[in-house]
Tab-separated table of C-alpha atoms and ligand atoms in Angstrom:
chain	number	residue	atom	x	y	z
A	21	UNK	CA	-14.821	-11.386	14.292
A	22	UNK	CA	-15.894	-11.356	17.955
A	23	UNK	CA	-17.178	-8.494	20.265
A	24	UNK	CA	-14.358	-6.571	21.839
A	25	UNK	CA	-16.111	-6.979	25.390
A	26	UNK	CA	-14.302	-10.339	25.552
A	27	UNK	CA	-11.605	-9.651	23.772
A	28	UNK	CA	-9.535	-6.941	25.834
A	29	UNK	CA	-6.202	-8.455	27.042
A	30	UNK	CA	-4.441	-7.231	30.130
A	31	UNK	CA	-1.687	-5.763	27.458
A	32	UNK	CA	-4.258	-3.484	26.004
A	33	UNK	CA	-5.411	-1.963	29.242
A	34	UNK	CA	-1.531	-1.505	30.081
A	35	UNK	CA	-1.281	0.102	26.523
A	36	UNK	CA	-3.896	2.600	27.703
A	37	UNK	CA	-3.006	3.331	30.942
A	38	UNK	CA	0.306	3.802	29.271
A	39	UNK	CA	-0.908	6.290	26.683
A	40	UNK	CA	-2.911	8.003	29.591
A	41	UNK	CA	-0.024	9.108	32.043
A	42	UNK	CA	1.637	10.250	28.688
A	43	UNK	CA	-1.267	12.432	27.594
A	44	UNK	CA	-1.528	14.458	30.712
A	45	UNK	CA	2.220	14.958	29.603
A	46	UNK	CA	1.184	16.229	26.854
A	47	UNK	CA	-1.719	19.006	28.211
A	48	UNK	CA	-3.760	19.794	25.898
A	49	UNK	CA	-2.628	17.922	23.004
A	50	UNK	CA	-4.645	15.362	24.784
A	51	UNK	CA	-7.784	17.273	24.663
A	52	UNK	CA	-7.361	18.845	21.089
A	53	UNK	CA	-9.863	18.530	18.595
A	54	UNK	CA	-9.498	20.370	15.458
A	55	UNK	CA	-6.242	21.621	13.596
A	56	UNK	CA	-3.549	20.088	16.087
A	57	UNK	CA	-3.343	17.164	14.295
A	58	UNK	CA	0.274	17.626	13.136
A	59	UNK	CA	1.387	18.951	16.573
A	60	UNK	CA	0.245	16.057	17.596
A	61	UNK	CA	2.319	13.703	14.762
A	62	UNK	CA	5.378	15.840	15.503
A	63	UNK	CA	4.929	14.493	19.315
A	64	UNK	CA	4.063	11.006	19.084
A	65	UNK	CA	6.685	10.379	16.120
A	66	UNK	CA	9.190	10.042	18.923
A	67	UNK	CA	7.380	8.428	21.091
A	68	UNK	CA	8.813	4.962	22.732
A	69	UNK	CA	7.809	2.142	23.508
A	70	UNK	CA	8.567	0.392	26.854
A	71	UNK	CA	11.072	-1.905	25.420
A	72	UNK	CA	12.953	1.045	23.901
A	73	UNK	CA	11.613	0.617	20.030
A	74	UNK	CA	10.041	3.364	18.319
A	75	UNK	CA	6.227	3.246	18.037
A	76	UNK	CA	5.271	1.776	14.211
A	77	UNK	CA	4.095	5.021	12.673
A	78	UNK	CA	6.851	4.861	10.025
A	79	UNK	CA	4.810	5.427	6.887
A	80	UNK	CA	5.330	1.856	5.023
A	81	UNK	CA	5.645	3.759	1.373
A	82	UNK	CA	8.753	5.517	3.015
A	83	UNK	CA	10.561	8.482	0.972
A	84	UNK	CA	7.947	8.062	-1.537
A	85	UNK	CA	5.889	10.558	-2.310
A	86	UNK	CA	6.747	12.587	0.907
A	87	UNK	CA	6.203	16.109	-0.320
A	88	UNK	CA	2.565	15.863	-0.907
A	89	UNK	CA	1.725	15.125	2.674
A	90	UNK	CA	0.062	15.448	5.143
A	91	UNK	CA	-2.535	17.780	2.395
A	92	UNK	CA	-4.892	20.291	2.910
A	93	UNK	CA	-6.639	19.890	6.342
A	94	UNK	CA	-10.713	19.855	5.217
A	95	UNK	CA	-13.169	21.299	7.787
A	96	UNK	CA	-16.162	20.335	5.762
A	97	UNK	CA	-16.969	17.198	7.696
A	98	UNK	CA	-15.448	17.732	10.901
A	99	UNK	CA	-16.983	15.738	13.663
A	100	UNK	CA	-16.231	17.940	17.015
A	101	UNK	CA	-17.331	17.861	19.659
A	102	UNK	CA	-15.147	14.422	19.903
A	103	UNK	CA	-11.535	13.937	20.483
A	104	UNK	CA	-9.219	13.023	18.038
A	105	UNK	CA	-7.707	9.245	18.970
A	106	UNK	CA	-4.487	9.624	19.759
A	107	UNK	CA	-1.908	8.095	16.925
A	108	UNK	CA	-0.260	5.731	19.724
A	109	UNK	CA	-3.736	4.102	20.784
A	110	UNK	CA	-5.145	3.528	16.908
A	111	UNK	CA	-1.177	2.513	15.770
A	112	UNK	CA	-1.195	-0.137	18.020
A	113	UNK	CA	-4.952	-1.894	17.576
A	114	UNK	CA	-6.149	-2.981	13.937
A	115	UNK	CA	-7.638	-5.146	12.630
A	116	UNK	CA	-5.860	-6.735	9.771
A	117	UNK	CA	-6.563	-10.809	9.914
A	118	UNK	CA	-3.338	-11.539	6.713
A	119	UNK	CA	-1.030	-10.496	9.609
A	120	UNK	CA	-2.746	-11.467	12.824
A	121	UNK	CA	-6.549	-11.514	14.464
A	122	UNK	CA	-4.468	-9.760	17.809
A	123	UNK	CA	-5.304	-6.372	16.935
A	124	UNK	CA	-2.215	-5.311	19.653
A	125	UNK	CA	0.321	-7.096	18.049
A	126	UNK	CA	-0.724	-6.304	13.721
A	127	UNK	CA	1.839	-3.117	14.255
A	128	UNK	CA	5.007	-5.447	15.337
A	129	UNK	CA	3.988	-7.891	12.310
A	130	UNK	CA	3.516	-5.706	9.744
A	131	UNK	CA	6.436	-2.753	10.531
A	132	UNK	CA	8.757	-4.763	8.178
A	133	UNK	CA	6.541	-5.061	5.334
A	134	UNK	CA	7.668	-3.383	1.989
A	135	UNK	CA	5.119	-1.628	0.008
A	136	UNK	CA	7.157	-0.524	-2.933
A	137	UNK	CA	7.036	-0.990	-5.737
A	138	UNK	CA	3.276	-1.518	-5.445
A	139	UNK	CA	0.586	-1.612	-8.561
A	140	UNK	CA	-3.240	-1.431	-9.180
A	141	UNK	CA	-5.003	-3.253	-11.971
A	142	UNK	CA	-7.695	-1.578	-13.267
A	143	UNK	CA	-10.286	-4.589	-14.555
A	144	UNK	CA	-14.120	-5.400	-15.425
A	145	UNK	CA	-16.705	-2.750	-16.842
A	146	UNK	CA	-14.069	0.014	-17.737
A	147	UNK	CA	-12.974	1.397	-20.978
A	148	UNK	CA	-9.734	0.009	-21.376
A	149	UNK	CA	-8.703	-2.230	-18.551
A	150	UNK	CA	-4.922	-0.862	-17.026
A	151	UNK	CA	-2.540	-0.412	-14.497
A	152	UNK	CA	-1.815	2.073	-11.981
A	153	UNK	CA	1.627	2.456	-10.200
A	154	UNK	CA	1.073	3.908	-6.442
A	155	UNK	CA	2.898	6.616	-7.271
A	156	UNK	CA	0.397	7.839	-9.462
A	157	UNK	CA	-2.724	6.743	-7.343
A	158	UNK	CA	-0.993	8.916	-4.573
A	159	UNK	CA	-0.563	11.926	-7.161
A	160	UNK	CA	-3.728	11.618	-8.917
A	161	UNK	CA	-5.657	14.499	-7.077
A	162	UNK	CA	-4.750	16.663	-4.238
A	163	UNK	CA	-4.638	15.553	-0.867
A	164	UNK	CA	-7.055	16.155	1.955
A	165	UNK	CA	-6.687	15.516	5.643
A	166	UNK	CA	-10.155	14.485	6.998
A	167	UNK	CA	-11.069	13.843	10.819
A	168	UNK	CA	-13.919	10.787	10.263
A	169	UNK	CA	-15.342	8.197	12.904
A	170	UNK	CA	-14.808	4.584	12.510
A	171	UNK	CA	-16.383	2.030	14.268
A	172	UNK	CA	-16.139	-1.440	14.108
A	173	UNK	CA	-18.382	-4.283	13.797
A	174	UNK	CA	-16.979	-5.399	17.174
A	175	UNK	CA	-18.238	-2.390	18.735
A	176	UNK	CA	-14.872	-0.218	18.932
A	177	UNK	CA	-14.559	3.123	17.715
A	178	UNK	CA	-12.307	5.921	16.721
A	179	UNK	CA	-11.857	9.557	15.223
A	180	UNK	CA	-8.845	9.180	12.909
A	181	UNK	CA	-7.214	11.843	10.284
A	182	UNK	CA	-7.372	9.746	7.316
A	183	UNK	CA	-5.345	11.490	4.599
A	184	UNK	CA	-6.436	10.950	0.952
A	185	UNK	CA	-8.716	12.408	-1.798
A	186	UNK	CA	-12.595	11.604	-3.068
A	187	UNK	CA	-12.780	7.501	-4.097
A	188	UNK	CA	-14.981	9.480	-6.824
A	189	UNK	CA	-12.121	10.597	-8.388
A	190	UNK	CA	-9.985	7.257	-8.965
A	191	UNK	CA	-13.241	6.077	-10.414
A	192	UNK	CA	-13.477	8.645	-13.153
A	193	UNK	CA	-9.789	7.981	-13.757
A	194	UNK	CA	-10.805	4.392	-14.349
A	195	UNK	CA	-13.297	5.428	-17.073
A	196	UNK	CA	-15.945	2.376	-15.738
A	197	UNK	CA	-18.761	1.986	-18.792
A	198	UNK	CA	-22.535	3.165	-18.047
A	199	UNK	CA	-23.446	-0.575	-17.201
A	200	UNK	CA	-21.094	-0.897	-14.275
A	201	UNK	CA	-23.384	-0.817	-10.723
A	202	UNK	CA	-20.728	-2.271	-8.261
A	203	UNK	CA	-16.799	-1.457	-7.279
A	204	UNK	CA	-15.167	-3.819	-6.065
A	205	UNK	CA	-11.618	-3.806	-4.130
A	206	UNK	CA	-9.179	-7.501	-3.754
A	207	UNK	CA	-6.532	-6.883	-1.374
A	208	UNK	CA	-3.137	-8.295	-1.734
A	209	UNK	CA	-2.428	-11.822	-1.605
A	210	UNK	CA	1.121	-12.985	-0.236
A	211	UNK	CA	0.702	-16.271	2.198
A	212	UNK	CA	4.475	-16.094	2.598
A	213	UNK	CA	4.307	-12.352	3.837
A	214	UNK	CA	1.577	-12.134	5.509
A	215	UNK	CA	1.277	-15.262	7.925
A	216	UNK	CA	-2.365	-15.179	8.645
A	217	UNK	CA	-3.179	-15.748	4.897
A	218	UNK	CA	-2.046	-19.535	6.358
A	219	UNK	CA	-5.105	-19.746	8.113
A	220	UNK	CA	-7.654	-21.084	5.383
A	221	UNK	CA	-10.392	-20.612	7.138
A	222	UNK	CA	-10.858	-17.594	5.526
A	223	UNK	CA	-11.287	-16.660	1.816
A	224	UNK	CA	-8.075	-15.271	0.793
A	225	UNK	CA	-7.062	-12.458	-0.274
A	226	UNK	CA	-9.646	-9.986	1.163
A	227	UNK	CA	-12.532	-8.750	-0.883
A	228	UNK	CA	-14.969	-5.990	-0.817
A	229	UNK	CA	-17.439	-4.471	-2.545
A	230	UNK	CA	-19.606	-0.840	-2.846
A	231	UNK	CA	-22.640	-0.065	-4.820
A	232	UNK	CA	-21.104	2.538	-7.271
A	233	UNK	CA	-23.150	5.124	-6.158
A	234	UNK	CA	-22.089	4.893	-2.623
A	235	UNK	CA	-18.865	4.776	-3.680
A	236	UNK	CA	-18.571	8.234	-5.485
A	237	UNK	CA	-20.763	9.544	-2.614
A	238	UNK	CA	-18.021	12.428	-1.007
A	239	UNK	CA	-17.413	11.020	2.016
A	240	UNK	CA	-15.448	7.829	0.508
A	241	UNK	CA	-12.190	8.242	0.628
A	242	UNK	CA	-9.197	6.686	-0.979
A	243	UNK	CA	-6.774	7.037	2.158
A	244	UNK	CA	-3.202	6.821	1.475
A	245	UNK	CA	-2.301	8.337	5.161
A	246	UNK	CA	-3.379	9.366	8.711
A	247	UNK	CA	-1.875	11.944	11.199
A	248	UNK	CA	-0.160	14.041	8.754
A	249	UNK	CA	2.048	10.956	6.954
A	250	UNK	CA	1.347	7.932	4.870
A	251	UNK	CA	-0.035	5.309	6.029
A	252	UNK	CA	1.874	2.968	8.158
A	253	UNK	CA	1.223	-0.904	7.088
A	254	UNK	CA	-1.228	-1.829	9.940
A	255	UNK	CA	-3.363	1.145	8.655
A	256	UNK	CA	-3.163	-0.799	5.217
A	257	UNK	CA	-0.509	0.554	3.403
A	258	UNK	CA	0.301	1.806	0.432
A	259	UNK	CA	-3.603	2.161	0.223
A	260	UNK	CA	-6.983	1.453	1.339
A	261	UNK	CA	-10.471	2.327	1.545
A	262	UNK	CA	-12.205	4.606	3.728
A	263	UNK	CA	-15.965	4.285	4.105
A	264	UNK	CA	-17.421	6.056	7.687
A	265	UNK	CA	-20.717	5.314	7.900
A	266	UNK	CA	-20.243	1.440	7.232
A	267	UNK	CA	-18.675	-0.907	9.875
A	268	UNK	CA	-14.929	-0.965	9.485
A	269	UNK	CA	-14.811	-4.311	7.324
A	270	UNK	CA	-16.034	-2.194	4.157
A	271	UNK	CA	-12.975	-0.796	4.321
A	272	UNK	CA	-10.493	-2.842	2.632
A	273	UNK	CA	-6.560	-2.078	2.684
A	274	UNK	CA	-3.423	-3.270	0.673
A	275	UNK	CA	-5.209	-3.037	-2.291
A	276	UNK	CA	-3.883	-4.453	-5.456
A	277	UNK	CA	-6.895	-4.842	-7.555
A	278	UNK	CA	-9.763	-2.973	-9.023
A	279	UNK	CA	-13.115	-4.285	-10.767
A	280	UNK	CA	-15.995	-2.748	-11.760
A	281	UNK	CA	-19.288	-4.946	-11.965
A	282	UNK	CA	-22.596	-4.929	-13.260
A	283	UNK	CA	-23.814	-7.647	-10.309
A	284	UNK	CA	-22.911	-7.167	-6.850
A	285	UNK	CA	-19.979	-8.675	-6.165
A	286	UNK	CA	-19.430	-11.409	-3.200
A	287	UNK	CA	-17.487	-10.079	0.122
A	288	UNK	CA	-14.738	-11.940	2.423
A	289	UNK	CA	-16.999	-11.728	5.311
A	290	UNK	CA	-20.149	-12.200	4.096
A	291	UNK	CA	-18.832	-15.439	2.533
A	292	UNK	CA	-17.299	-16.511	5.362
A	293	UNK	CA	-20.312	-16.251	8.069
A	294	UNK	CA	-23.023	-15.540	5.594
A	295	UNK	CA	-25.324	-15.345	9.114
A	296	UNK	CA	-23.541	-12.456	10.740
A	297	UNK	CA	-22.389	-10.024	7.700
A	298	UNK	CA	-24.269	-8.690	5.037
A	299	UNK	CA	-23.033	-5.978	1.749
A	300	UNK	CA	-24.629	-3.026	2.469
A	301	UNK	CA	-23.547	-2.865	6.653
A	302	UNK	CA	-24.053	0.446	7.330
A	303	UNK	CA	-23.776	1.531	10.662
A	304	UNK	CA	-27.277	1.098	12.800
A	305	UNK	CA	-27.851	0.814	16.468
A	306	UNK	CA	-31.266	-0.907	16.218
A	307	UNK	CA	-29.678	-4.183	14.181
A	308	UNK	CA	-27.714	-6.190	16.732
A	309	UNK	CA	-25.170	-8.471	15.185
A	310	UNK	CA	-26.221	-12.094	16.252
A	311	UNK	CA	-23.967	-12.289	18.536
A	312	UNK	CA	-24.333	-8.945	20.363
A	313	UNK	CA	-25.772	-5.730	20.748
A	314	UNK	CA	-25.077	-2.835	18.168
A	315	UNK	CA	-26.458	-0.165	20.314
A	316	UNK	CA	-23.506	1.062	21.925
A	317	UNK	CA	-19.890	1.479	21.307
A	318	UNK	CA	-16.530	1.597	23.199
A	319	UNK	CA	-14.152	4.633	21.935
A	320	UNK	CA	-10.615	3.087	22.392
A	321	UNK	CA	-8.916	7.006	23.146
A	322	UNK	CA	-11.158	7.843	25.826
A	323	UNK	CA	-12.275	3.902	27.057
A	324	UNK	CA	-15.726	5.805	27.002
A	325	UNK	CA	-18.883	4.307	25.915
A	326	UNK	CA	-21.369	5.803	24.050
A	327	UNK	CA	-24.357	5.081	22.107
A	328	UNK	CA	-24.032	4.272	18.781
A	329	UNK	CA	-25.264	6.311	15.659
A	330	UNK	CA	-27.385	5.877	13.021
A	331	UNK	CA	-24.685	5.510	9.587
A	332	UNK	CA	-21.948	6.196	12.394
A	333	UNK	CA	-23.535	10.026	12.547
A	334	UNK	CA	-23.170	10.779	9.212
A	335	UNK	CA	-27.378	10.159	8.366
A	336	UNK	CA	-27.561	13.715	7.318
A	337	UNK	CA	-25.108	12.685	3.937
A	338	UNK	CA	-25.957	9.679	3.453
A	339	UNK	CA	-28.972	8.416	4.450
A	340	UNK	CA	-30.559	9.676	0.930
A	341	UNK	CA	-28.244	7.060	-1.027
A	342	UNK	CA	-30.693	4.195	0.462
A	343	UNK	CA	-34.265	5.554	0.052
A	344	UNK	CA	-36.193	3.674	-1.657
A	345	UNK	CA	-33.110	1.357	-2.155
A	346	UNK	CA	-31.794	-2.141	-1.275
A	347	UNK	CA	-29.198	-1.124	2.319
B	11	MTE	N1	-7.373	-6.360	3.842
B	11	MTE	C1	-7.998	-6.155	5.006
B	11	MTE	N2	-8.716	-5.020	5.163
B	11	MTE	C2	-9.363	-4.796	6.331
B	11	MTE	C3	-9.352	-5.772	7.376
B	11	MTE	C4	-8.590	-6.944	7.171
B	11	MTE	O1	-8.503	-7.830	8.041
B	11	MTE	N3	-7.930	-7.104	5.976
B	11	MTE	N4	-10.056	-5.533	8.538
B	11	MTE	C5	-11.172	-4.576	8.454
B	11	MTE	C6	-11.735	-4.244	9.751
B	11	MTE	S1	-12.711	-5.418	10.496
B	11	MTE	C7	-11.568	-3.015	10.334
B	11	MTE	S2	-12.367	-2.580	11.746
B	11	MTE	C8	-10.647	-2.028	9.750
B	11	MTE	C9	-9.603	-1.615	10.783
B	11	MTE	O2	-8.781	-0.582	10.313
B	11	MTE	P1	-7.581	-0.036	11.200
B	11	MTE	O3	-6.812	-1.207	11.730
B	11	MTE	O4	-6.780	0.816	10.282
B	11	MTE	O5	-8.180	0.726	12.323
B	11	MTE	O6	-9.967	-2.516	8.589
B	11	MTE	C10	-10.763	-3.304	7.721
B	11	MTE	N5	-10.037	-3.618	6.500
B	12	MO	MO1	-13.900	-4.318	12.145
């Protein structure tokens, strides 16, 4: 990965300007925080783009499962007083190297993907090793919408609607045994799909990895959608990860595999530049990556920068999980 502050094309500062003569069109949706987040869906779901196509927010797992979204909007870690990142601006930049490393072009790559039918094998320190169809992972506990932060290794950040439910609870469905320590998540692997698993360079498919107690900690989600709908593919469809106080690359998506572990398991990018990324990676101003500083961040709604915070401002939950602990 490289930092964003020499990575900003001309076409992502013409997809901003863009997005910002449309949100004065659309008042105060623009501005809105809190509980306009479907208002806000309902708008940009029609929303063009300049060569006529329709923006990629087509949820990948399509008719499935459509009844149980978008979920009970949760207050309990609401992050105001900043803006919610409009769906057209996060859409449209990921990060998502088995498609592309262009984070403006991942939505035109992946909008053809198909998700379905899509499975989950349950391995390692469980009870009885199984699988999961996505149909069930979707169903197995009530969805929550959730305004978090996410920021980047690369410096960017965002405040996104991830829907989902507690990561907590797919691990007690799993059943791990008292000796497992670590979870750990392989994404999918598909070199004829997904053109940037080509690229050997890196370790194919992606792998990641949390200490089992961060991972039933509340505020790790298992996301299966944002603004109001399942997730679209560059989000990391049918599934992924959502982790807010680490940098963005502990959240893994497309995930096909589950393991639980009694070592800590090895990560994509800590194997592949051992130098610049480590396991735990929380969020933390005063450690600047090696190749630039950590200290402040870019939010890609509002092009504003800001300093950074300390477990991406969510110390006051978290912070306990690493006293006296390896982070
Ligand atoms: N499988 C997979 N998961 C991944 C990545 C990836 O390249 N492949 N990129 C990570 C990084 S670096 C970031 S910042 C986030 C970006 O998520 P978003 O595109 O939904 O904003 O996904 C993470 N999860
Ligand atoms: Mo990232």
């Amino acid at each position: 990965m490289s930092s964003e502050q020499f990575s900003i094309t001309p076409e992502d500062r013409f997809i901003d300007r863009r997005t910002i003569i449309r949100g004065m069109g659309l008042g105060l949706a623009g501005l809105s925080t809190l509980g306009v987040t479907h208002f806000l869906h309902g708008i940009s779901g029609s929303w063009m783009l300049q060569d006529g196509s329709r923006s990629a927010i087509e949820p990948a797992i399509g008719e499935l499962c459509k009844d149980v979204f978008p979920g009970q909007r949760s207050t309990r870690f609401d992050i105001a007083p900043r803006t919610l990142t409009p769906e057209k601006i996060s859409s449209v930049y990921n990060n998502f190297y088995e498609f592309t490393t262009q984070k403006n072009r991942v939505w035109q790559m992946a909008r053809n993907f198909k998700v379905d039918p899509w499975k989950i094998e349950v391995a390692g320190a469980v009870e009885k090793p199984f699988t999961l169809d996505i149909e069930d992972l979707i169903k197995l506990a009530p969805l929550e919408e959730r305004l978090y932060r996410f920021r980047c290794v690369e410096t960017w950040a965002m405040q996104v609607p991830w829907v989902g439910y507690p990561l907590s609870k797919l691990i007690d469905r799993c059943k791990p045994l008292g000796k497992a320590k670590y979870i750990r998540f392989v994404s999918i692997l598909d070199e004829d799909r997904l053109p940037g698993q080509k690229d050997k360079q890196w370790p194919w498919p992606y792998f990641e990895a949390l200490r089992l107690d961060e991972a039933r900690h509340d505020l790790a989600m298992v996301g299966v959608g944002i603004y109001g709908h399942g997730l679209p593919m560059q989000h990391g469809a049918p599934w992924r990860v959502v982790v807010p106080w680490k940098y963005g690359y502990k959240s893994p998506k497309s995930i096909v595999k589950i393991e639980f572990t009694e070592e800590k398991p090895p990560t994509f990018w800590n194997q592949a530049l051992p130098d610049e990324y480590g396991f735990f990676s929380n969020v933390d101003p005063s450690k600047p990556h090696p190749r630039w500083s950590q200290s402040m961040e870019r939010d890609i709604g509002t092009g504003v920068r800001r300093p950074t915070l300390l477990y991406n401002g969510y110390a006051e939950q978290v912070a306990k999980l690493y006293t006296g602990k390896e982070h």
